[in-house]
Amino acid sequence: MKVFVRNVARTKCLPISQLQLRSFATASESSRIPKINADRFHKTLHETCEKYGAAHRYGQRSDETGMARLTLNDDDIAVRKWLEKEMEKVGCTLKVDSMGNMFFIRPGSKANKALPVAMGSHLDTQPMGGRYDGILGIMAAVEAMRTMHDHNVQTNGPIALINWTNEEGARFSKSMCGSSVWSGQLSEEEAHSLIDVHDKKTTMGQELERSGYLGKMKAHHTAMPLAAHFELHIEQGPILERANGKVGVVQGGQAYKWIQVTINGRECHTGSTPFEDRADAMQSAAKIIVMSKKYARKQGGLASTGLLSVFPSSVNTCPGKVTFTLDVRHKNDASLEAILFEIEREAERICKEESERGTKMDWKISFASTAVKFNANCHSAIQQAAERYVKPEEIMPIISGAGHDSCAASIRCPTAMIFVPSKNGLSHHPEEYTSPEDCAIGAQVLMDSVLTYDQQHV
Amino acid sequence: MKVFVRNVARTKCLPISQLQLRSFATASESSRIPKINADRFHKTLHETCEKYGAAHRYGQRSDETGMARLTLNDDDIAVRKWLEKEMEKVGCTLKVDSMGNMFFIRPGSKANKALPVAMGSHLDTQPMGGRYDGILGIMAAVEAMRTMHDHNVQTNGPIALINWTNEEGARFSKSMCGSSVWSGQLSEEEAHSLIDVHDKKTTMGQELERSGYLGKMKAHHTAMPLAAHFELHIEQGPILERANGKVGVVQGGQAYKWIQVTINGRECHTGSTPFEDRADAMQSAAKIIVMSKKYARKQGGLASTGLLSVFPSSVNTCPGKVTFTLDVRHKNDASLEAILFEIEREAERICKEESERGTKMDWKISFASTAVKFNANCHSAIQQAAERYVKPEEIMPIISGAGHDSCAASIRCPTAMIFVPSKNGLSHHPEEYTSPEDCAIGAQVLMDSVLTYDQQHV
């Protein structure tokens, strides 16, 4: 490999104690590649979780909690302020756009014309979230910036760390929200007018203003173009763990759609209304939920219901109205459309034929994300980087089940993601867990990938 | 028939305009039986609805709204105050017990020893309720009291009008609440500590105190014994209407139980968790809801789900926990138990075998009401009364699908109910409707039944 690390201050190398990274690089390569400080990284990850949004304790150890750091709540604001301070210490400058997306830029050696190679992810979490989803990607990027600073690494182009706003869509119901405005897939106006799901009086625009993160720069890829976007993330599924994989080279993301389904029936008394006189919205909803899974499974996709509301809510009244969500996914767009077509048609039939007096369905697509293919040059950089630290059989191509900021980024710049294993495939859960060793491998591969890409393509 | 109406002030007879009651009594009988004032009754019914809790407008006419008069809310308090005033005008005295049950007593001609024959029902409604469920029974009793007063009717024993507290169980989750404390089936302590479903900080005891309806008399059948209990109610089902029936002589009530079902699974990401790694509480819940109806139907019973909550609530998280209610009914106790046994066993199987990683079910009975058989003497009084106003083929024996205060009353005194038709069988719905003519027949039959019973058994 090329010598892309210059002026390495070898005396600054920090101990990596228990969290030793294996190295499959040659001795000469190895000596030139800065190693991240896995101890510092581990400590930073958990200390910031503890201070900014820890919740849902499940064990005695200090790191045995989940997270509830919802977009632009006080904990999210506080961790953003912490990030500003830390990035200033390592010589980064900050640009904030009108979506609160934060771009920390470390200058490169080339003059102004080179675009930054970015390491992006998100600091917000689900209300019952864990310590790794999103946070790992940012904290690994923090460690990469610190390591580059410690070792005085000089890159061709600038390197960016990006904290994308509201990736989860848990507080303001659009996931990949900040990155989608940047990519031009979502209008700033629509994003700003999103309403807090727990407080109907508050919009995202108001919270951006209150937090001080309503930046003056337009949230758009033309205002802040990138050379490439890399993201380290936990897999959130069981595939790597099962296959004893260590690094997933993410090929792309599943296509998916969210559907808001409303079933209108007729409320009636549970005791005095024979079945033949009912238009029971709950029965229709339950049948559609069961059926949607069956149809998705048949075609190798996924279908899930995460939200359901009943109206009116009374134990002895059959609901006149039930609303629920369907989250349907498949790795390719055409198959997703085929599944959705079948589910919708069958749902219509259930409402018409299986409810005695007939319920009515309203089917509204609230979010759509086409299948994403990541960039071959980015894959190559990740593959080269990963091969330095893990065995070839521990590196796996993988498809992302979830949506990520990288999916939005990928339509505007070369993009790829790195996955590390999730214990029991658990995610969106307080107990989601990735071992310190796996986190460290991920962070090292992230930094190496970015440096490799910078050397090869900037 | 016996002359049980004395000193009839015939000159006071009021015009019954369009709402003419048919009479099948002989001319000589007819002249002695006071007729209710159907116009006044109709007006009172709708004016009090309009003033105290009208909601959910569905048409242009002033009476085209439903009701949201929840137990002990400000509208319920206001209509109770109105009732006090009106009953004072017709010479009734009021006793309030420690459940806020209101007993308006019109004295009889016998000395103190005779117990009152009561006309009872309830003034509270469902949150999305109509103008007839409960309200009709009270307003018909008001009209009966007014008519007896107008005609100076003298009865053997006292006649009571009872407004039972919290029949619906919609605000404080125990239906037939006040009457069940009176009958000794529910402890006063438990009833007072019931929590407002919309405001976890408020108990029923606090609301009784705030409203001024925490009476000093113990809520118990021994403190306020009754000779008999009659209740006029809308059928809340389609049977009378379909059979062109006018008066249902209610033989008894179905047995029923309410079950609080909790499904514990494991939350996981909807996009990255293959089906085989899921313990999806929503899928298990939906299957149980669909199955419960199938099993109940097979055995001639009913099963319904009126409440369902999902935790956490996030479109891209499979719920780790779902709670819902089952309301299961059958006209006899043994069949109800058989249905419940089957549903519970099958639900356990669904959780164990049909959820990939296995969900767990918690099954808790929150309310139980055994089948009720009403009293033959009461039936006879209703039958005799009904035959004076409608054709024999318009009088039908019927089973009540819903629970009623009369079910609680029936375990402590001779009891029966009178049903009048519900348009389209609709109830627990703003548009529940019974025609003015059918309401008037019901009120007339209610008064006549009570007077007949008083003559024959007191």
PDB file of N, CA and C in Angstrom, chain B residues 226-258:
ATOM      1  N   LEU B 226     -84.638  -2.845  48.477  1.00  0.00           N
ATOM      2  CA  LEU B 226     -85.678  -2.568  47.486  1.00  0.00           C
ATOM      3  C   LEU B 226     -86.655  -3.738  47.404  1.00  0.00           C
ATOM      4  N   ALA B 227     -87.931  -3.413  47.106  1.00  0.00           N
ATOM      5  CA  ALA B 227     -88.937  -4.465  46.886  1.00  0.00           C
ATOM      6  C   ALA B 227     -88.706  -5.109  45.513  1.00  0.00           C
ATOM      7  N   ALA B 228     -88.338  -4.304  44.561  1.00  0.00           N
ATOM      8  CA  ALA B 228     -88.111  -4.796  43.191  1.00  0.00           C
ATOM      9  C   ALA B 228     -87.388  -3.720  42.410  1.00  0.00           C
ATOM     10  N   HIS B 229     -86.819  -4.129  41.266  1.00  0.00           N
ATOM     11  CA  HIS B 229     -86.095  -3.173  40.415  1.00  0.00           C
ATOM     12  C   HIS B 229     -86.495  -3.398  38.962  1.00  0.00           C
ATOM     13  N   PHE B 230     -87.027  -2.332  38.357  1.00  0.00           N
ATOM     14  CA  PHE B 230     -87.398  -2.366  36.935  1.00  0.00           C
ATOM     15  C   PHE B 230     -86.503  -1.390  36.183  1.00  0.00           C
ATOM     16  N   GLU B 231     -86.150  -1.770  34.959  1.00  0.00           N
ATOM     17  CA  GLU B 231     -85.313  -0.856  34.162  1.00  0.00           C
ATOM     18  C   GLU B 231     -85.760  -0.896  32.705  1.00  0.00           C
ATOM     19  N   LEU B 232     -86.024   0.289  32.184  1.00  0.00           N
ATOM     20  CA  LEU B 232     -86.269   0.426  30.743  1.00  0.00           C
ATOM     21  C   LEU B 232     -84.938   0.735  30.084  1.00  0.00           C
ATOM     22  N   HIS B 233     -84.660   0.053  28.977  1.00  0.00           N
ATOM     23  CA  HIS B 233     -83.380   0.279  28.300  1.00  0.00           C
ATOM     24  C   HIS B 233     -83.556   0.019  26.812  1.00  0.00           C
ATOM     25  N   ILE B 234     -82.716   0.668  26.010  1.00  0.00           N
ATOM     26  CA  ILE B 234     -82.702   0.304  24.588  1.00  0.00           C
ATOM     27  C   ILE B 234     -82.043  -1.069  24.454  1.00  0.00           C
ATOM     28  N   GLU B 235     -82.468  -1.799  23.423  1.00  0.00           N
ATOM     29  CA  GLU B 235     -81.943  -3.166  23.276  1.00  0.00           C
ATOM     30  C   GLU B 235     -80.439  -3.168  23.025  1.00  0.00           C
ATOM     31  N   GLN B 236     -79.944  -2.186  22.291  1.00  0.00           N
ATOM     32  CA  GLN B 236     -78.523  -2.111  21.885  1.00  0.00           C
ATOM     33  C   GLN B 236     -78.153  -3.228  20.921  1.00  0.00           C
ATOM     34  N   GLY B 237     -79.138  -3.847  20.343  1.00  0.00           N
ATOM     35  CA  GLY B 237     -78.902  -4.905  19.365  1.00  0.00           C
ATOM     36  C   GLY B 237     -80.036  -4.851  18.342  1.00  0.00           C
ATOM     37  N   PRO B 238     -79.988  -5.714  17.331  1.00  0.00           N
ATOM     38  CA  PRO B 238     -80.929  -5.605  16.208  1.00  0.00           C
ATOM     39  C   PRO B 238     -82.143  -6.542  16.283  1.00  0.00           C
ATOM     40  N   ILE B 239     -82.301  -7.288  17.383  1.00  0.00           N
ATOM     41  CA  ILE B 239     -83.269  -8.390  17.384  1.00  0.00           C
ATOM     42  C   ILE B 239     -84.722  -7.898  17.335  1.00  0.00           C
ATOM     43  N   LEU B 240     -85.085  -6.953  18.207  1.00  0.00           N
ATOM     44  CA  LEU B 240     -86.466  -6.450  18.203  1.00  0.00           C
ATOM     45  C   LEU B 240     -86.798  -5.816  16.850  1.00  0.00           C
ATOM     46  N   GLU B 241     -85.916  -4.980  16.369  1.00  0.00           N
ATOM     47  CA  GLU B 241     -86.181  -4.285  15.105  1.00  0.00           C
ATOM     48  C   GLU B 241     -86.428  -5.279  13.978  1.00  0.00           C
ATOM     49  N   ARG B 242     -85.592  -6.294  13.897  1.00  0.00           N
ATOM     50  CA  ARG B 242     -85.725  -7.293  12.827  1.00  0.00           C
ATOM     51  C   ARG B 242     -87.029  -8.051  12.919  1.00  0.00           C
ATOM     52  N   ALA B 243     -87.485  -8.308  14.165  1.00  0.00           N
ATOM     53  CA  ALA B 243     -88.689  -9.117  14.361  1.00  0.00           C
ATOM     54  C   ALA B 243     -89.932  -8.229  14.467  1.00  0.00           C
ATOM     55  N   ASN B 244     -89.775  -6.938  14.176  1.00  0.00           N
ATOM     56  CA  ASN B 244     -90.891  -5.986  14.360  1.00  0.00           C
ATOM     57  C   ASN B 244     -91.447  -6.018  15.776  1.00  0.00           C
ATOM     58  N   GLY B 245     -90.594  -6.294  16.735  1.00  0.00           N
ATOM     59  CA  GLY B 245     -91.019  -6.276  18.138  1.00  0.00           C
ATOM     60  C   GLY B 245     -91.013  -4.858  18.675  1.00  0.00           C
ATOM     61  N   LYS B 246     -91.860  -4.604  19.656  1.00  0.00           N
ATOM     62  CA  LYS B 246     -91.924  -3.266  20.256  1.00  0.00           C
ATOM     63  C   LYS B 246     -91.430  -3.283  21.703  1.00  0.00           C
ATOM     64  N   VAL B 247     -91.735  -4.373  22.397  1.00  0.00           N
ATOM     65  CA  VAL B 247     -91.358  -4.482  23.812  1.00  0.00           C
ATOM     66  C   VAL B 247     -90.619  -5.815  24.024  1.00  0.00           C
ATOM     67  N   GLY B 248     -89.405  -5.733  24.503  1.00  0.00           N
ATOM     68  CA  GLY B 248     -88.668  -6.944  24.873  1.00  0.00           C
ATOM     69  C   GLY B 248     -88.800  -7.166  26.368  1.00  0.00           C
ATOM     70  N   VAL B 249     -89.272  -8.346  26.747  1.00  0.00           N
ATOM     71  CA  VAL B 249     -89.350  -8.685  28.168  1.00  0.00           C
ATOM     72  C   VAL B 249     -88.048  -9.440  28.475  1.00  0.00           C
ATOM     73  N   VAL B 250     -87.130  -8.760  29.132  1.00  0.00           N
ATOM     74  CA  VAL B 250     -85.764  -9.280  29.232  1.00  0.00           C
ATOM     75  C   VAL B 250     -85.699 -10.396  30.269  1.00  0.00           C
ATOM     76  N   GLN B 251     -85.322 -11.589  29.782  1.00  0.00           N
ATOM     77  CA  GLN B 251     -85.317 -12.779  30.631  1.00  0.00           C
ATOM     78  C   GLN B 251     -84.090 -12.831  31.546  1.00  0.00           C
ATOM     79  N   GLY B 252     -83.025 -12.236  31.088  1.00  0.00           N
ATOM     80  CA  GLY B 252     -81.805 -12.247  31.893  1.00  0.00           C
ATOM     81  C   GLY B 252     -80.654 -11.704  31.075  1.00  0.00           C
ATOM     82  N   GLY B 253     -79.465 -11.802  31.621  1.00  0.00           N
ATOM     83  CA  GLY B 253     -78.290 -11.252  30.945  1.00  0.00           C
ATOM     84  C   GLY B 253     -77.264 -12.328  30.678  1.00  0.00           C
ATOM     85  N   GLN B 254     -76.489 -12.106  29.621  1.00  0.00           N
ATOM     86  CA  GLN B 254     -75.405 -13.033  29.295  1.00  0.00           C
ATOM     87  C   GLN B 254     -74.365 -13.080  30.409  1.00  0.00           C
ATOM     88  N   ALA B 255     -73.696 -14.201  30.509  1.00  0.00           N
ATOM     89  CA  ALA B 255     -72.487 -14.264  31.332  1.00  0.00           C
ATOM     90  C   ALA B 255     -71.365 -13.625  30.530  1.00  0.00           C
ATOM     91  N   TYR B 256     -70.486 -12.898  31.197  1.00  0.00           N
ATOM     92  CA  TYR B 256     -69.320 -12.385  30.470  1.00  0.00           C
ATOM     93  C   TYR B 256     -68.132 -12.135  31.367  1.00  0.00           C
ATOM     94  N   LYS B 257     -66.964 -12.148  30.716  1.00  0.00           N
ATOM     95  CA  LYS B 257     -65.721 -11.828  31.420  1.00  0.00           C
ATOM     96  C   LYS B 257     -64.881 -10.903  30.562  1.00  0.00           C
ATOM     97  N   TRP B 258     -64.156 -10.032  31.257  1.00  0.00           N
ATOM     98  CA  TRP B 258     -63.171  -9.188  30.576  1.00  0.00           C
ATOM     99  C   TRP B 258     -61.787  -9.695  30.951  1.00  0.00           C
TER     100      TRP B 258
END
